[in-house]
Coordinates of C-alpha atoms in Angstrom, one line a residue:
Chain A
M1 CA -19.0 -2.1 -2.3
V2 CA -15.5 -1.7 -4.0
K3 CA -13.9 -5.1 -5.4
F4 CA -10.2 -5.8 -5.0
Y5 CA -9.5 -8.9 -7.2
D6 CA -12.2 -11.1 -6.1
R7 CA -13.1 -9.9 -2.8
E8 CA -15.4 -7.3 -2.1
F9 CA -15.3 -4.5 1.1
S10 CA -17.7 -1.8 2.0
S11 CA -14.8 0.8 3.4
R12 CA -13.1 2.7 0.6
L13 CA -10.4 3.9 2.7
L14 CA -7.3 1.8 3.1
I15 CA -4.6 2.8 5.6
G16 CA -1.1 2.4 6.6
T17 CA 0.2 1.4 10.0
A18 CA 3.4 3.4 10.3
L19 CA 4.4 6.6 12.1
Y20 CA 1.8 6.7 15.0
P21 CA 2.8 8.0 18.3
S22 CA 1.8 4.9 19.8
P23 CA 0.7 1.1 19.2
K24 CA -2.4 1.9 21.0
I25 CA -3.5 5.4 18.7
M26 CA -2.4 3.4 15.5
Q27 CA -5.2 0.8 16.8
D28 CA -7.7 3.3 17.8
A29 CA -7.1 5.2 14.5
I30 CA -7.5 2.2 12.2
R31 CA -10.8 1.4 14.3
A32 CA -12.4 5.0 13.7
S33 CA -11.2 4.9 9.9
G34 CA -13.5 2.3 9.2
S35 CA -10.6 0.8 7.0
Q36 CA -10.9 -3.2 6.3
I37 CA -7.4 -3.1 4.7
V38 CA -4.4 -2.2 6.3
T39 CA -0.9 -1.7 4.7
V40 CA 2.3 -3.4 6.3
S41 CA 5.9 -3.9 5.6
L42 CA 8.7 -6.4 6.1
R43 CA 12.0 -5.5 7.7
R44 CA 15.2 -7.2 8.7
E45 CA 14.6 -9.0 12.3
S46 CA 18.0 -8.3 14.2
A47 CA 18.9 -11.7 16.5
G48 CA 16.9 -11.9 19.6
G49 CA 14.5 -9.5 18.2
K50 CA 10.7 -9.8 18.8
T51 CA 9.7 -6.6 17.1
G52 CA 8.0 -8.3 14.3
D53 CA 5.8 -10.7 16.9
A54 CA 4.7 -7.9 18.6
F55 CA 3.7 -5.8 15.7
W56 CA 1.9 -8.5 14.3
S57 CA -0.2 -9.4 17.1
L58 CA -1.3 -5.8 17.2
I59 CA -2.6 -5.9 13.7
R60 CA -4.1 -9.5 14.1
E61 CA -6.4 -7.9 16.9
L62 CA -7.9 -5.6 14.5
D63 CA -9.5 -8.5 12.1
V64 CA -8.5 -6.6 9.1
T65 CA -7.4 -7.9 5.8
V66 CA -3.4 -7.0 5.5
L67 CA -1.8 -5.7 2.3
P68 CA 2.1 -6.1 2.4
N69 CA 4.0 -3.6 0.5
T70 CA 7.4 -3.7 -1.1
A71 CA 7.9 -0.4 0.3
G72 CA 12.2 0.8 0.1
C73 CA 12.7 -1.6 -2.9
K74 CA 14.8 0.1 -5.4
T75 CA 15.3 -2.9 -8.1
V76 CA 13.0 -5.4 -9.8
R77 CA 14.6 -8.2 -8.1
E78 CA 14.5 -6.8 -4.8
A79 CA 10.9 -6.1 -5.1
V80 CA 10.1 -9.6 -6.6
T81 CA 11.8 -11.3 -3.6
T82 CA 10.0 -8.8 -0.9
A83 CA 6.9 -9.4 -2.8
K84 CA 7.5 -13.5 -2.1
L85 CA 8.4 -13.3 1.2
A86 CA 5.8 -11.3 2.0
R87 CA 3.6 -14.1 0.3
E88 CA 5.3 -16.6 2.8
L89 CA 4.9 -14.5 5.7
F90 CA 1.3 -13.4 5.7
G91 CA -0.3 -16.0 3.3
T92 CA -1.7 -13.5 1.0
P93 CA -1.1 -13.1 -3.0
W94 CA -1.8 -9.4 -2.5
V95 CA 1.1 -6.9 -2.8
K96 CA 1.2 -3.4 -3.0
L97 CA 4.3 -3.1 -5.4
E98 CA 6.4 -0.3 -4.8
V99 CA 9.5 0.2 -6.9
I100 CA 11.3 3.5 -6.2
A101 CA 13.5 5.5 -8.7
D102 CA 14.4 8.5 -6.5
N103 CA 15.2 8.5 -2.8
D104 CA 14.1 12.7 -2.6
T105 CA 10.7 12.3 -4.2
L106 CA 10.0 8.4 -3.6
Q107 CA 9.1 8.7 -7.4
P108 CA 8.0 5.6 -8.8
D109 CA 10.4 3.6 -11.1
V110 CA 7.4 2.8 -13.6
V111 CA 9.7 0.9 -16.3
G112 CA 10.7 -1.5 -13.2
L113 CA 7.2 -1.5 -12.0
V114 CA 5.7 -3.1 -15.0
E115 CA 8.4 -5.6 -15.1
A116 CA 8.2 -6.6 -11.5
A117 CA 4.1 -6.6 -11.8
T118 CA 4.6 -8.8 -14.9
I119 CA 6.9 -11.3 -13.2
L120 CA 4.6 -11.4 -10.1
I121 CA 1.3 -11.8 -12.0
K122 CA 2.7 -14.7 -13.9
D123 CA 3.4 -16.1 -10.5
G124 CA 0.1 -15.9 -9.0
F125 CA 0.3 -12.8 -7.2
E126 CA -2.4 -9.8 -7.4
V127 CA -0.5 -6.7 -7.7
F128 CA -1.6 -3.2 -6.5
P129 CA 1.1 -1.1 -8.0
Y130 CA 1.9 2.1 -6.6
C131 CA 2.4 4.3 -9.7
T132 CA 2.6 8.0 -11.5
D133 CA -0.7 9.2 -13.1
D134 CA 1.0 8.6 -16.5
L135 CA -1.8 6.8 -18.5
G136 CA 0.8 4.9 -20.6
V137 CA 2.0 3.7 -17.4
A138 CA -1.3 2.6 -16.1
L139 CA -2.2 0.7 -19.7
R140 CA 1.3 -1.5 -19.4
L141 CA 0.1 -2.3 -15.8
V142 CA -3.4 -3.5 -16.9
D143 CA -1.8 -5.2 -19.9
A144 CA 0.5 -7.1 -17.3
G145 CA -2.7 -8.3 -15.7
C146 CA -3.3 -5.7 -12.9
K147 CA -7.0 -5.3 -11.6
V148 CA -6.2 -2.6 -9.7
V149 CA -4.1 0.5 -10.1
M150 CA -2.8 3.0 -7.5
P151 CA -1.8 6.4 -8.9
W152 CA -0.1 8.9 -6.6
A153 CA -2.2 12.2 -5.8
A154 CA 1.4 13.8 -4.9
P155 CA 4.8 12.3 -3.7
I156 CA 4.5 10.2 -0.3
G157 CA 3.9 12.2 2.7
S158 CA 3.9 15.5 1.0
A159 CA 0.0 16.2 1.9
K160 CA 0.0 18.1 -1.3
G161 CA -3.5 17.0 -2.4
I162 CA -4.1 16.1 -6.1
V163 CA -1.7 17.7 -7.7
N164 CA -2.5 16.5 -11.4
R165 CA -6.2 16.4 -11.5
D166 CA -6.6 16.3 -15.2
G167 CA -4.3 13.2 -15.3
L168 CA -6.6 11.3 -12.7
R169 CA -9.3 12.1 -14.5
L170 CA -8.1 10.7 -17.5
L171 CA -7.1 7.4 -16.3
R172 CA -10.6 7.2 -14.6
D173 CA -12.3 7.8 -18.1
R174 CA -9.9 5.1 -19.6
L175 CA -9.7 2.6 -17.5
P176 CA -13.6 2.2 -16.5
D177 CA -13.1 -1.4 -15.6
I178 CA -10.3 -1.0 -13.1
T179 CA -10.2 -0.6 -9.4
L180 CA -8.7 2.5 -8.9
V181 CA -7.1 3.7 -5.8
V182 CA -5.6 7.2 -5.2
D183 CA -2.2 6.3 -3.1
A184 CA 0.0 8.7 -1.3
G185 CA 0.2 12.4 -1.1
L186 CA -3.4 13.2 0.4
G187 CA -3.1 15.7 3.4
A188 CA -6.6 16.3 4.3
P189 CA -10.1 14.6 4.2
S190 CA -11.1 17.1 1.4
H191 CA -8.1 15.6 -0.6
A192 CA -9.9 12.1 -0.2
A193 CA -13.3 13.8 -1.2
Q194 CA -11.9 14.8 -4.3
A195 CA -10.3 11.8 -5.2
L196 CA -13.4 9.9 -4.6
E197 CA -15.5 12.6 -6.7
L198 CA -13.5 12.1 -9.5
G199 CA -14.9 8.5 -9.4
Y200 CA -12.0 6.7 -8.0
D201 CA -12.7 3.7 -6.3
A202 CA -10.7 4.4 -3.0
V203 CA -7.8 5.9 -1.3
L204 CA -4.7 4.7 0.8
L205 CA -3.2 7.0 3.0
N206 CA -1.2 7.2 6.1
T207 CA 1.0 10.1 7.3
A208 CA -1.9 12.4 7.2
I209 CA -3.5 10.4 9.4
A210 CA -0.8 9.0 11.5
K211 CA 0.9 12.6 12.1
A212 CA -2.2 14.6 13.0
D213 CA -2.4 16.2 16.3
D214 CA -5.1 13.8 17.0
P215 CA -5.0 11.0 14.7
V216 CA -8.0 9.0 15.8
A217 CA -9.8 12.0 15.1
M218 CA -8.3 12.6 12.0
A219 CA -9.2 9.1 10.9
N220 CA -12.9 9.4 11.5
A221 CA -12.5 12.7 9.4
F222 CA -10.9 10.7 6.5
R223 CA -13.8 8.4 6.8
L224 CA -16.3 10.9 6.4
G225 CA -14.3 12.4 3.5
V226 CA -14.1 9.3 1.6
E227 CA -18.1 8.7 2.4
A228 CA -18.9 12.4 1.2
G229 CA -16.9 12.0 -1.9
R230 CA -18.4 8.7 -3.0
T231 CA -22.0 9.8 -2.3
A232 CA -21.4 13.0 -4.1
Y233 CA -20.0 10.9 -7.2
Q234 CA -22.9 9.0 -7.2
A235 CA -25.5 11.7 -6.7
G236 CA -24.0 13.4 -10.1
L237 CA -21.7 16.5 -9.6
M238 CA -22.7 19.3 -11.9
E239 CA -20.1 20.4 -14.8
A240 CA -18.1 23.7 -13.8
R241 CA -18.9 26.6 -16.2
D242 CA -17.4 30.2 -16.8
F243 CA -20.5 32.4 -16.2
A244 CA -23.1 32.8 -13.2
S245 CA -26.2 31.5 -13.6
P246 CA -29.1 32.9 -10.9
S247 CA -30.5 30.2 -8.3
T248 CA -33.0 32.6 -7.3
P249 CA -35.8 32.4 -10.1
V250 CA -35.8 35.9 -12.4
V251 CA -39.4 35.8 -13.2
G252 CA -41.4 38.0 -10.6
T253 CA -38.6 39.8 -9.4
P254 CA -39.8 43.3 -8.1
F255 CA -39.7 46.5 -10.0
W256 CA -38.9 43.8 -12.9
H257 CA -38.6 46.0 -16.0
A258 CA -39.8 49.0 -14.0
V259 CA -36.5 51.4 -14.7
S260 CA -36.4 52.2 -18.3
Chain B
M1 CA 31.8 -20.4 8.3
R2 CA 31.6 -16.9 6.8
V3 CA 27.9 -15.9 5.5
T4 CA 26.3 -12.5 5.5
I5 CA 23.0 -12.3 7.7
N6 CA 20.6 -9.2 7.1
G7 CA 23.4 -7.8 5.1
E8 CA 26.1 -8.2 7.8
A9 CA 29.4 -10.6 7.6
R10 CA 28.9 -13.1 10.3
E11 CA 30.8 -16.0 11.5
I12 CA 28.3 -19.0 12.3
V13 CA 28.6 -22.8 13.4
A14 CA 25.2 -23.9 12.2
T15 CA 25.2 -25.5 9.0
R16 CA 21.0 -25.4 8.3
I17 CA 18.4 -23.0 8.8
D18 CA 16.8 -24.1 11.9
A19 CA 20.0 -24.3 13.6
L20 CA 21.2 -21.3 12.7
L21 CA 17.9 -19.5 14.2
N22 CA 19.0 -21.0 17.4
E23 CA 22.5 -20.1 17.5
L24 CA 21.5 -16.2 16.8
E25 CA 18.8 -16.7 19.6
Y26 CA 15.7 -15.5 17.6
E27 CA 12.7 -16.2 19.7
G28 CA 9.8 -15.0 17.5
S29 CA 7.7 -16.9 15.5
H30 CA 6.7 -15.0 12.5
F31 CA 9.8 -14.8 10.3
A32 CA 10.3 -15.5 6.3
I33 CA 13.9 -16.3 5.1
A34 CA 15.4 -15.4 2.0
L35 CA 18.4 -17.6 1.1
N36 CA 20.5 -15.9 -1.9
F37 CA 17.8 -14.0 -2.9
D38 CA 15.4 -16.9 -3.2
V39 CA 12.5 -17.5 -0.7
L40 CA 13.1 -20.3 1.7
P41 CA 9.5 -21.9 2.8
K42 CA 9.4 -22.5 6.6
S43 CA 8.9 -26.2 5.6
R44 CA 12.3 -26.6 4.2
W45 CA 14.4 -24.9 7.1
A46 CA 15.3 -28.0 8.9
E47 CA 16.8 -29.7 5.4
T48 CA 18.3 -26.9 4.1
H49 CA 22.1 -26.9 4.2
L50 CA 24.0 -23.9 4.3
K51 CA 27.6 -22.7 2.8
A52 CA 30.2 -20.4 3.2
G53 CA 29.2 -17.2 1.5
D54 CA 25.7 -17.5 1.5
E55 CA 23.4 -14.7 1.8
I56 CA 20.6 -14.9 4.5
E57 CA 17.8 -12.5 5.1
I58 CA 15.8 -12.8 7.9
I59 CA 12.5 -10.9 8.0
T60 CA 9.5 -9.9 10.0
P61 CA 6.3 -7.6 9.7
R62 CA 6.6 -4.4 10.0
Q63 CA 4.6 -0.9 10.2
G64 CA 4.1 0.1 6.9
G65 CA 2.4 2.9 4.5

């Protein structure tokens, strides 16, 4: 089981709800992923519009826990207000906190992130901060009261997989009691498996599933990748080494010592 | 009176939030509203008076990653 604040879940795959070819495929992909937590956003509704209601009824049919995000927020003020709107709208203290520094890379503004997290936690929120793999930032987020930290693997939607493996490993080593989620940049189920093999508690992704040729099949593949990675972590992976070590026994090799 | 709704300047007649939603013909049921960057709980929509220059954000759930 994986713990997010005071709640426990069996699935270690958190999934986004955007970019699918159709609402039906979104629902089928989420079901195939086995995810119990889905991310959603908040957007302006135009007059007479019912887009929000239609989307919300699709999500409610899935019987999943909702994690609202503050995607697109560039300032602490925007992010804090968006989080409060999410709490009002979804009735949850959870928020995936994003404060974005740069439009092209969607790199988190880690200074603003720590500030916004501090404000929100004092106000009773349970914050899931989207951050980089910087240990100093992660420590500040934990100091602020975050019990979940979500470093990126690579920029959002880039599908590059884990760019800074050593950085992610260091976070795991230094924050053994924090729920760590690799959020963003994963492109393949093998990337998700690598995150779990490093001891990460879960992964969060969207684009790699939603933009696959067959999102439902890919959701299933990611489910299996996460399970494989977690099982491997629990089984205990061997350390890499520089020289070969024969797996076949040497003693009794035919003609052994026969050549002078 | 002139206010800003979802980033656009609008001329409105309504003087309270619930009346404003009617005036703009909002039909859905899942909204959250921010008035001048503060969340306005649904329980206060009927009693909150609007004034010229107010900035109103009308927000609903949407797809997200």
